[in-house]
Coordinates of C-alpha atoms and ligand atoms in Angstrom, one line a residue:
X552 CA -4.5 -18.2 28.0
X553 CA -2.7 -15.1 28.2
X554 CA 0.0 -16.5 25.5
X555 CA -3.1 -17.4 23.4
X556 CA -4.1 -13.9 23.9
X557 CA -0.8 -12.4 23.0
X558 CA -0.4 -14.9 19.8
X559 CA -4.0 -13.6 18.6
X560 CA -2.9 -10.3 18.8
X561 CA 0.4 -10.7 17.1
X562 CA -1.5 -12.5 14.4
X563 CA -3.7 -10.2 13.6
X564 CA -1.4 -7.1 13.5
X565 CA 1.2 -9.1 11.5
X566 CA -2.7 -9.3 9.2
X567 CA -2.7 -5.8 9.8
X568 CA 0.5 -5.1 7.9
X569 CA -0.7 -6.8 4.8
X570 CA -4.0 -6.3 4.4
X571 CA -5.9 -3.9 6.4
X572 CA -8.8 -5.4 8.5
X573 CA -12.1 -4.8 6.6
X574 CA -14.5 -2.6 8.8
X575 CA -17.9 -3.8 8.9
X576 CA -19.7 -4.1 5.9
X577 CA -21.6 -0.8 5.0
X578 CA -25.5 -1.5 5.4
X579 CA -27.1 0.3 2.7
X580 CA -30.5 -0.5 4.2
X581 CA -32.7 2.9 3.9
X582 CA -30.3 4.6 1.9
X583 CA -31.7 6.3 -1.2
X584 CA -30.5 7.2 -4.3
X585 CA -31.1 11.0 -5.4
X586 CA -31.0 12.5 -8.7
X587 CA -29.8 16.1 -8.1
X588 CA -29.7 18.3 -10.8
X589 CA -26.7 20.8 -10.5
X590 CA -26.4 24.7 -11.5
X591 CA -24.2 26.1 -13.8
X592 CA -21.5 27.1 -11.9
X593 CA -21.2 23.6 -10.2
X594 CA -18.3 23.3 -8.3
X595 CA -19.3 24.5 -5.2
X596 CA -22.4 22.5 -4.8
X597 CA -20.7 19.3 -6.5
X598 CA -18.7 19.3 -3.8
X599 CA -20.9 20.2 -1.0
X600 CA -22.7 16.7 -2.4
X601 CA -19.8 15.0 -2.5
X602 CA -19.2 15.8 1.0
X603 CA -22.7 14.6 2.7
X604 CA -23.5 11.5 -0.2
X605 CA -21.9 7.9 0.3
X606 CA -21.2 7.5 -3.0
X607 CA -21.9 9.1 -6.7
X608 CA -22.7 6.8 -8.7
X609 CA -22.2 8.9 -12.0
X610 CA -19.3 11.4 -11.5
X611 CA -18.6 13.9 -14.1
X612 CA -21.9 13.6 -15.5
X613 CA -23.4 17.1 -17.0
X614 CA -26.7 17.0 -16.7
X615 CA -27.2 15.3 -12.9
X616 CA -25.7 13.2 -10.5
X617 CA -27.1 10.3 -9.0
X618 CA -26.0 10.2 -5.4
X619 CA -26.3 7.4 -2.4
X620 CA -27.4 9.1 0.4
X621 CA -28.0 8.1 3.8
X622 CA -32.0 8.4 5.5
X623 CA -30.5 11.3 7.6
X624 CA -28.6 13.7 4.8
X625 CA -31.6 13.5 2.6
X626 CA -33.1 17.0 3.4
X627 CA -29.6 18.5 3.3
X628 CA -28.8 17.4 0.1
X629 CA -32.5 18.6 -1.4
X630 CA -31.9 22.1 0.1
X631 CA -28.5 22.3 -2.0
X632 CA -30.3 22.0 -5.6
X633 CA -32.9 23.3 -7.4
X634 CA -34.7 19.8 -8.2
X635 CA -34.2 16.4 -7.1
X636 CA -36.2 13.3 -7.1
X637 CA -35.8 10.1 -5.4
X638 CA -34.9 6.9 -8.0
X639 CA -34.6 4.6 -5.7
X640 CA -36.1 3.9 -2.0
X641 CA -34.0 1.4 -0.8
X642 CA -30.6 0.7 -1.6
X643 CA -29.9 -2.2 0.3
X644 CA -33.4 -4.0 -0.7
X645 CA -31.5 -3.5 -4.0
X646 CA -28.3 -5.0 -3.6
X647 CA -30.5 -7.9 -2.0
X648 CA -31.3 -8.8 -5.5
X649 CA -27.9 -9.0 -6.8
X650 CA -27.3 -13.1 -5.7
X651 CA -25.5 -13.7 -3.1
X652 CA -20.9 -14.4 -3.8
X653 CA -21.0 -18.0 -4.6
X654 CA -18.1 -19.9 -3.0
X655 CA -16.8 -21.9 -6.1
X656 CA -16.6 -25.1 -6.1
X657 CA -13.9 -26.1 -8.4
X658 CA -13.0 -29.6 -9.3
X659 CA -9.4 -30.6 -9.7
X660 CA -7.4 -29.1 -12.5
X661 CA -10.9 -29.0 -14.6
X662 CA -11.7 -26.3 -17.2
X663 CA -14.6 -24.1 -15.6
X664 CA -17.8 -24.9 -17.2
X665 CA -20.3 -22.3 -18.4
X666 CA -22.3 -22.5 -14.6
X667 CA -19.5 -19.6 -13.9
X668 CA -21.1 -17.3 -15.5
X669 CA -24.3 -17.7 -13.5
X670 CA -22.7 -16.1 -10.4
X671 CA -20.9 -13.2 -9.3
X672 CA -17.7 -15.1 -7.1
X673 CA -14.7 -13.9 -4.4
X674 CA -11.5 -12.7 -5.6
X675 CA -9.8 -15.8 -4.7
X676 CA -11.8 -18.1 -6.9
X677 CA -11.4 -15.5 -9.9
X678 CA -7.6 -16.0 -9.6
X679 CA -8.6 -19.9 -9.4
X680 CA -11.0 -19.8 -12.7
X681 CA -8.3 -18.0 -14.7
X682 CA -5.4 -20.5 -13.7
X683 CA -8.4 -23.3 -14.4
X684 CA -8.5 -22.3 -17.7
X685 CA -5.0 -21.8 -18.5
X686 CA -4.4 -25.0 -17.5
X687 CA -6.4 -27.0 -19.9
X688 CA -4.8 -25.3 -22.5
X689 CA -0.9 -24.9 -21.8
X690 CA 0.0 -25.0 -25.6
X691 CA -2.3 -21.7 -26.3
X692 CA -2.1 -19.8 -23.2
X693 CA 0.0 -18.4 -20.3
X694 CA -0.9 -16.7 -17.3
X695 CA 0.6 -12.9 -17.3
X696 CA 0.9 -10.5 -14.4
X697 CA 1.2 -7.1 -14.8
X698 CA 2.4 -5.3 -11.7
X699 CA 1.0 -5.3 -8.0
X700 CA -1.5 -3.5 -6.2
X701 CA -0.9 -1.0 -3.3
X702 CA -1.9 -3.8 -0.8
X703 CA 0.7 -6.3 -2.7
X704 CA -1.8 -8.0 -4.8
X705 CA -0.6 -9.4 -8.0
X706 CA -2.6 -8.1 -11.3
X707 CA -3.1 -11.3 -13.2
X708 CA -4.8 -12.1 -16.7
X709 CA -4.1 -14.5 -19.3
X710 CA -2.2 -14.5 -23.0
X711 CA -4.1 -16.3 -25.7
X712 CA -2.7 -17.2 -28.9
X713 CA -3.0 -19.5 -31.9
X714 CA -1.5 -21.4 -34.8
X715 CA 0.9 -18.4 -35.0
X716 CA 2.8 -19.0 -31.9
X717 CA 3.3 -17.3 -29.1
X718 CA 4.1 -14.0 -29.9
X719 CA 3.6 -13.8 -33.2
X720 CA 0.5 -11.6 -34.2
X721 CA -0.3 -8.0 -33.4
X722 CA -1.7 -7.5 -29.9
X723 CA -5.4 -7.5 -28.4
X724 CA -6.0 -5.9 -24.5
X725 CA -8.8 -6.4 -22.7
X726 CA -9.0 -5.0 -19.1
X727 CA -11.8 -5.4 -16.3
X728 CA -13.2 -4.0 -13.4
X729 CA -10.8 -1.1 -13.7
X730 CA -14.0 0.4 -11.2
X731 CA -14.0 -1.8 -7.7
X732 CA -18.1 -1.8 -8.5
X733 CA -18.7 -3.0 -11.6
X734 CA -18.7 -6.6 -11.1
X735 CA -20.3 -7.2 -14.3
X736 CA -16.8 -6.5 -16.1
X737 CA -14.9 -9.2 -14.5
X738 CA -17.4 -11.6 -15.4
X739 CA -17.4 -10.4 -19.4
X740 CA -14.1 -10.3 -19.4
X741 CA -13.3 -13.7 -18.5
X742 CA -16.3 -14.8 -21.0
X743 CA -13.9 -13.6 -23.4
X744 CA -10.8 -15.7 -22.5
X745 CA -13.3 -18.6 -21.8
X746 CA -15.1 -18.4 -25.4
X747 CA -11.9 -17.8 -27.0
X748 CA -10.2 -20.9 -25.6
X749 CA -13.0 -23.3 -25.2
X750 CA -14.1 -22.9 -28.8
X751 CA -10.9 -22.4 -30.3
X752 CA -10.9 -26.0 -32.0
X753 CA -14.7 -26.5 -32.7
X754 CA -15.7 -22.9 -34.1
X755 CA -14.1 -21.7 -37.7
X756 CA -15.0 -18.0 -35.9
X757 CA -13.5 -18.3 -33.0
X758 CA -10.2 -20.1 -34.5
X759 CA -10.0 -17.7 -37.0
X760 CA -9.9 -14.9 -34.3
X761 CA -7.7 -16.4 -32.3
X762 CA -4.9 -17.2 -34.8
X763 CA -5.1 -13.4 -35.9
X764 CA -4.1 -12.2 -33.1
X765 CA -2.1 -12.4 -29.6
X766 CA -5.0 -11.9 -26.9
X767 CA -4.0 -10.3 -23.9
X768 CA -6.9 -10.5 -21.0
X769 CA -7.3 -9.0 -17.5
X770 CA -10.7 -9.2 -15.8
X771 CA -9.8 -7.4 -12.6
X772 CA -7.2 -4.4 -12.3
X773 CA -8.1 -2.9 -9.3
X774 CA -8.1 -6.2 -7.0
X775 CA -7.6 -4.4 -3.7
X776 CA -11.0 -2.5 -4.8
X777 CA -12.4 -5.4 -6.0
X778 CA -11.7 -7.6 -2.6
X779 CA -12.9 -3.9 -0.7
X780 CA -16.3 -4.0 -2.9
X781 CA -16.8 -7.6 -1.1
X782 CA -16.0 -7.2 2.4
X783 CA -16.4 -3.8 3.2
X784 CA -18.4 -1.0 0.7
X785 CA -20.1 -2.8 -2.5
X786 CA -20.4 0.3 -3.9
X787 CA -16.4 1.2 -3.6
X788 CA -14.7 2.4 -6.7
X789 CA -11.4 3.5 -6.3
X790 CA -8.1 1.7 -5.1
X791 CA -6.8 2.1 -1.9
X792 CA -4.0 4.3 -2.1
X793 CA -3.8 6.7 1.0
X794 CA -2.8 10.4 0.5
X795 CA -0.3 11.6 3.5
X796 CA -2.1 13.8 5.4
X797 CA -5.8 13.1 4.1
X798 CA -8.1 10.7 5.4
X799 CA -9.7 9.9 2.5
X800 CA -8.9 6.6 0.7
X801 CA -8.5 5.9 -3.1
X802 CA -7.4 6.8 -6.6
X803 CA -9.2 6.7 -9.3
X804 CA -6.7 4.8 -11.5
X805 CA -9.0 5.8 -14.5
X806 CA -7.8 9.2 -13.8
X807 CA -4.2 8.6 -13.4
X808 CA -3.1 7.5 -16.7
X809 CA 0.3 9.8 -17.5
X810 CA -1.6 11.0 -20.7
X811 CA -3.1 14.7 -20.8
X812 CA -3.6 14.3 -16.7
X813 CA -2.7 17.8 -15.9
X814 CA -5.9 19.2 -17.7
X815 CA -8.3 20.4 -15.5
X816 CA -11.8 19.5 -15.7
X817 CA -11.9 16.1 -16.2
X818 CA -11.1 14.8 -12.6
X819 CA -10.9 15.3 -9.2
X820 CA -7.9 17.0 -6.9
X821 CA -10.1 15.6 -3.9
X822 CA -9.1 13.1 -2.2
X823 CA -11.9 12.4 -1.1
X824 CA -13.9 12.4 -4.1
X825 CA -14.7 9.5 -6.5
X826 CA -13.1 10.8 -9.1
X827 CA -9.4 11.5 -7.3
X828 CA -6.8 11.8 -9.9
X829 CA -4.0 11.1 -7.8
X830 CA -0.8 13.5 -6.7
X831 CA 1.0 12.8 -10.0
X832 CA 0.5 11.2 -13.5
X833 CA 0.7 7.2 -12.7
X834 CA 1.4 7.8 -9.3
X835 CA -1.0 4.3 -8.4
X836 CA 1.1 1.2 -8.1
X837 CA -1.6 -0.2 -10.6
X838 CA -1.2 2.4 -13.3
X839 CA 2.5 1.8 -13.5
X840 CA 1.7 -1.8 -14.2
X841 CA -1.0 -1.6 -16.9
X842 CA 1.1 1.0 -18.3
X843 CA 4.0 -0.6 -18.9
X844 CA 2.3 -3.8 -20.3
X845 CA 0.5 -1.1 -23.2
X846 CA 4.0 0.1 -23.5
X847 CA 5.6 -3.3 -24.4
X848 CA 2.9 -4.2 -26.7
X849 CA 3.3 -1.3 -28.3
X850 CA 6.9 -1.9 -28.6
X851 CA 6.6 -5.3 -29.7
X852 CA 4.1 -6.1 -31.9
X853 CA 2.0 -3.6 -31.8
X854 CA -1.9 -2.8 -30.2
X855 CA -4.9 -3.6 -32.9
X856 CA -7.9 -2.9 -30.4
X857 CA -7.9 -2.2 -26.8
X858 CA -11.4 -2.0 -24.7
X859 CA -11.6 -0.9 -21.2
X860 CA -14.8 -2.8 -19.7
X861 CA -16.8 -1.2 -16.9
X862 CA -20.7 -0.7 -16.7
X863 CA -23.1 0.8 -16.4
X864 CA -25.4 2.5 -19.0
X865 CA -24.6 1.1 -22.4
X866 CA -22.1 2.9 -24.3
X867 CA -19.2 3.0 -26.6
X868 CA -16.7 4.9 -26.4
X869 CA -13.6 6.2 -28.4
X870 CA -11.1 8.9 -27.8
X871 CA -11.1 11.9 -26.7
X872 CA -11.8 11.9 -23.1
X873 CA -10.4 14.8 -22.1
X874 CA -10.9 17.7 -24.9
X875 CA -14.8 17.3 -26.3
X876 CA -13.8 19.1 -29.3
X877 CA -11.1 17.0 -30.7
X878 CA -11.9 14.0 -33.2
X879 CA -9.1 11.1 -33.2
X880 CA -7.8 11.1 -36.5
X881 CA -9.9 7.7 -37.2
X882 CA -13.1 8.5 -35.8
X883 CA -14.9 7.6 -38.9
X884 CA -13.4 3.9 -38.5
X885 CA -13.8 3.6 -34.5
X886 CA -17.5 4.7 -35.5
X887 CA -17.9 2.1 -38.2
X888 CA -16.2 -0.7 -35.7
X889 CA -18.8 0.4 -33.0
X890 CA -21.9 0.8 -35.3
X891 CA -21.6 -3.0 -36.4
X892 CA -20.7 -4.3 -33.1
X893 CA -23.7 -2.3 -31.3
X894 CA -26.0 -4.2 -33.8
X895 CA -24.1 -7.9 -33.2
X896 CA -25.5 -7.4 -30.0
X897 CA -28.8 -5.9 -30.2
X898 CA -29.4 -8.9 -33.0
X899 CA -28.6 -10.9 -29.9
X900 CA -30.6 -9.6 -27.0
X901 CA -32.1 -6.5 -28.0
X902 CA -29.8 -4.3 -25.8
X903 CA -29.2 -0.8 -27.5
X904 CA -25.9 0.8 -27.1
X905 CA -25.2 4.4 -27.4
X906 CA -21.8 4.9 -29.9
X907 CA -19.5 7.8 -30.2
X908 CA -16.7 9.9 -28.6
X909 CA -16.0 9.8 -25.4
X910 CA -16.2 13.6 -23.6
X911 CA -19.0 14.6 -26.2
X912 CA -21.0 11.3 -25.7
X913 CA -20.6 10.8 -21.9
X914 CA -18.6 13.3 -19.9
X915 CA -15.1 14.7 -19.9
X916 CA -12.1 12.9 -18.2
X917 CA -8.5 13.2 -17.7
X918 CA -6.2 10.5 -18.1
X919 CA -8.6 7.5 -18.6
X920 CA -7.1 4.6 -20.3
X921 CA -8.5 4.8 -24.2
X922 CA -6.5 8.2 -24.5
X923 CA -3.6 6.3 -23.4
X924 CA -3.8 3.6 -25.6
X925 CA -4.6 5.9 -28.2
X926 CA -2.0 8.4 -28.4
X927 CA 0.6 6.8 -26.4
X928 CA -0.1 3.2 -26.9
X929 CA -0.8 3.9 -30.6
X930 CA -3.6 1.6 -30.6
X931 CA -5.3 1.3 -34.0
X932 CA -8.5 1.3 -31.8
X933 CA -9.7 1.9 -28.6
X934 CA -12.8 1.8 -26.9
X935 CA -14.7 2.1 -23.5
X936 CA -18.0 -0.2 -22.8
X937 CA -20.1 0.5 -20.7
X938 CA -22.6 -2.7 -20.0
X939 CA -25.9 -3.0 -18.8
X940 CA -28.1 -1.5 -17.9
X941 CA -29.0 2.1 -18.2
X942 CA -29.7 2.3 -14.4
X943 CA -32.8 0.4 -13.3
X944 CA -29.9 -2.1 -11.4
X945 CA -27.1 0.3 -12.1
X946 CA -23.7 -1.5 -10.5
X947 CA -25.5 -4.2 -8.9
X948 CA -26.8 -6.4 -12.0
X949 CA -28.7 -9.2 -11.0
X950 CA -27.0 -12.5 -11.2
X951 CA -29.6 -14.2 -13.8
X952 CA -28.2 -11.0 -16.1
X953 CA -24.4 -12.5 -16.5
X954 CA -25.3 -14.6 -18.7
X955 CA -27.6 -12.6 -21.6
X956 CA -24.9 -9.5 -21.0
X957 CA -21.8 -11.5 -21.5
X958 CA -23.1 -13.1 -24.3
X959 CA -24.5 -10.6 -25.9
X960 CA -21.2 -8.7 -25.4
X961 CA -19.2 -11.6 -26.8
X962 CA -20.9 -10.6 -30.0
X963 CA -20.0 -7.3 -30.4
X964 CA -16.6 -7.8 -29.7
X965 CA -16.2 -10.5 -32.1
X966 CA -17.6 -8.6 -34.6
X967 CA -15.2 -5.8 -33.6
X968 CA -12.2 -8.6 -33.6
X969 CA -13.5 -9.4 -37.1
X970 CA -13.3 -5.7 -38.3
X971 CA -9.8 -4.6 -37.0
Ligands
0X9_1470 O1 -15.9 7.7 -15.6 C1 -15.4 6.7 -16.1 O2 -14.2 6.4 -15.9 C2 -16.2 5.8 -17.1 N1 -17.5 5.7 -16.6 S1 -17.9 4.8 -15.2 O3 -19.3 5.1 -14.9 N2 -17.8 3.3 -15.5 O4 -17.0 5.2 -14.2 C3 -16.2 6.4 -18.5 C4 -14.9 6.6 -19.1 C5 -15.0 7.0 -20.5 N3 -14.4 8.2 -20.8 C6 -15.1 9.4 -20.9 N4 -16.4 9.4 -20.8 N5 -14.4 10.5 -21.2
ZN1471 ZN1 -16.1 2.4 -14.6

């Protein structure tokens, strides 16, 4: 018994060292989202909301914040502004709705059929579906890895490429769930490689694309987020860096890209707030990774168009994040790209997307990706969406949404593939 005892224990430190034991799963049940609307001078007060809220859901947004807030910090966060109201009643009734993980159930060495995209899935089987894919078609594709996580995982996506050969046409990036939260973005990103290789030899369109360029594809490049959004905190969005000396967990890696980080406004020197830019420029083990994948492309063959998926609120956004008064030197074409591929997928679906620069449109950040791949990367174009919806589900899109958003998105990014 006691051996047993002692083996258990050395197990699960020997865990311990790896991966850090989950804490029990934040219950959201009660929990309220506020909108807050915030003075001029803001700093103080952000932070004084920062300090009592769970989570912001919008950070860096001008005109309000949305904030998770538990039943008991309610009145103290009220008292701190000068008008609030309560959008929603219940968070955890809400993330009830989203569908429950499904455990995959993959059949041997298949390609995954379309019934992915009906659930949101574990980690594991994401890994599974990508390696699925790859493998029934080994003469197009490759699977690529692009530098670890803090907690060791491996950042994995998938190179796609046609008639060409490998290698042989200017380069395509797509990246997911960059956000731990926004689930959605794995699941759109992956539609992409899916489409691409399933209908590579029974759709003109789809060939066409395909042969045009080298397709590089990463659906989730915050994993050790990701996994943390799943066990522990669904509504987590950095990494899970530590800072010595600070309790607080995370960086947000799209605030850590080496470009333009050191201008202030557009991020966070808190550790602990969802914004956290980091110590240094690309001080995340996940930025160094990404980074030096844009860098090779760029060195190679060059970047066409890279897009940087997250939700929510449906936008489209090009560079500048970090100066609102600065216009790329191609804004007219990044706005002409956008215009027609916001109306592929409103023909589809309906769903209106709001187009245009990126501080001016949405809010102002510091090293975000698109101004990386913009004036480092020298991307011809680079864009942000942000997916449904504008904030009825927010992060946690219902399952039975997959399926319209990713296909609705497949359309504007083919018609942006189309364009470049
Ligand atoms: O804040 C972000 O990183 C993105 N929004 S999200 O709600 N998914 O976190 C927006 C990045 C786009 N860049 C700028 N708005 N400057
Ligand atoms: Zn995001």
């Amino acid at each position: 018994m006691r051996s047993l005892l002692v083996s258990c224990l050395f197990a699960s430190l020997a865990l311990s060292t790896v991966v850090p034991r989950a804490r029990q799963k934040v219950d959201y049940s009660g929990f309220k989202v506020l909108r807050v609307s915030l003075p001029e001078q803001r700093g103080d007060v952000e932070a004084k909301i920062e300090e009592l809220a769970a989570h912001v859901l919008n950070p860096g947004k001008v005109e309000h914040l949305d904030v998770v807030v538990s039943p008991d910090k309610v009145d103290a966060v009220k008292k701190l502004v000068a008008t609030s109201k309560v959008i929603n009643e219940d968070v955890g009734a809400a993330l009830a709705e989203e569908g429950e993980i499904k455990k995959a159930e993959f059949s041997v060495a298949a390609v995954p059929s379309e019934s992915w995209f009906t659930a949101y899935h574990a980690y594991a089987d994401h890994i599974t579906f990508l390696r699925d894919l790859q493998a029934g078609y080994t003469g197009q594709s490759e699977i690529i890895t692009t530098g670890t996580s803090v907690q060791g995982r491996t950042l994995t996506g998938i190179h796609i490429w046609g008639s060409g050969g490998k290698g042989s046409k200017p380069a395509v990036l797509f990246h997911g769930t960059v956000h731990a939260r926004e689930w959605i973005s794995s699941m759109t990103v992956e539609y992409m490689a899916w489409q691409l290789l399933t209908k590579y030899s029974s759709n003109a369109t789809v060939k066409a694309l395909v042969d045009k360029f080298d397709l590089y594809i990463i659906p989730i490049v915050n994993p050790d987020g990701f996994v943390y959004s799943q066990t522990s905190d669904r509504l987590w969005r950095k990494n899970r860096q530590t800072v010595s000396g600070n309790s607080c967990v995370g960086r947000d890696i799209n605030r850590n890209w080496p470009y333009k980080w050191e201008v202030p406004g557009g991020a966070s020197t808190n550790p602990c707030s969802e914004t956290y830019k980091g110590q240094a420029a690309g001080d995340s083990p996940e930025n160094k990774g990404l980074r030096a994948h844009v860098d090779s492309l760029r060195d190679s063959r060059g970047l066409s168009l890279y897009i940087d998926f997250h939700s929510y609120g449906q936008y489209m956004l090009w560079p500048y994040g970090y100066d609102c008064n600065l216009v790329v030197h191609n804004d007219a074409q990044h706005r002409s790209l956008a215009t027609r591929a916001a109306a592929a997928i409103r023909a589809v679906s309906g769903t209106r997307y709001t187009i245009g620069p990126a501080c001016s449109t949405l809010y102002a950040t510091t090293g975000d990706s698109t101004d990386y791949t913009d004036a480092v990367g020298n991307s011809t174009y680079s864009y942000t969406y942000e997916l449904r919806d504008t904030g009825s589900y927010g992060f946690t899109l219902p399952a039975n949404q997959i399926q319209p958003t990713v296909r609705e998105t497949w359309e504007g990014v083919v018609s942006m593939l189309k364009d470049v």
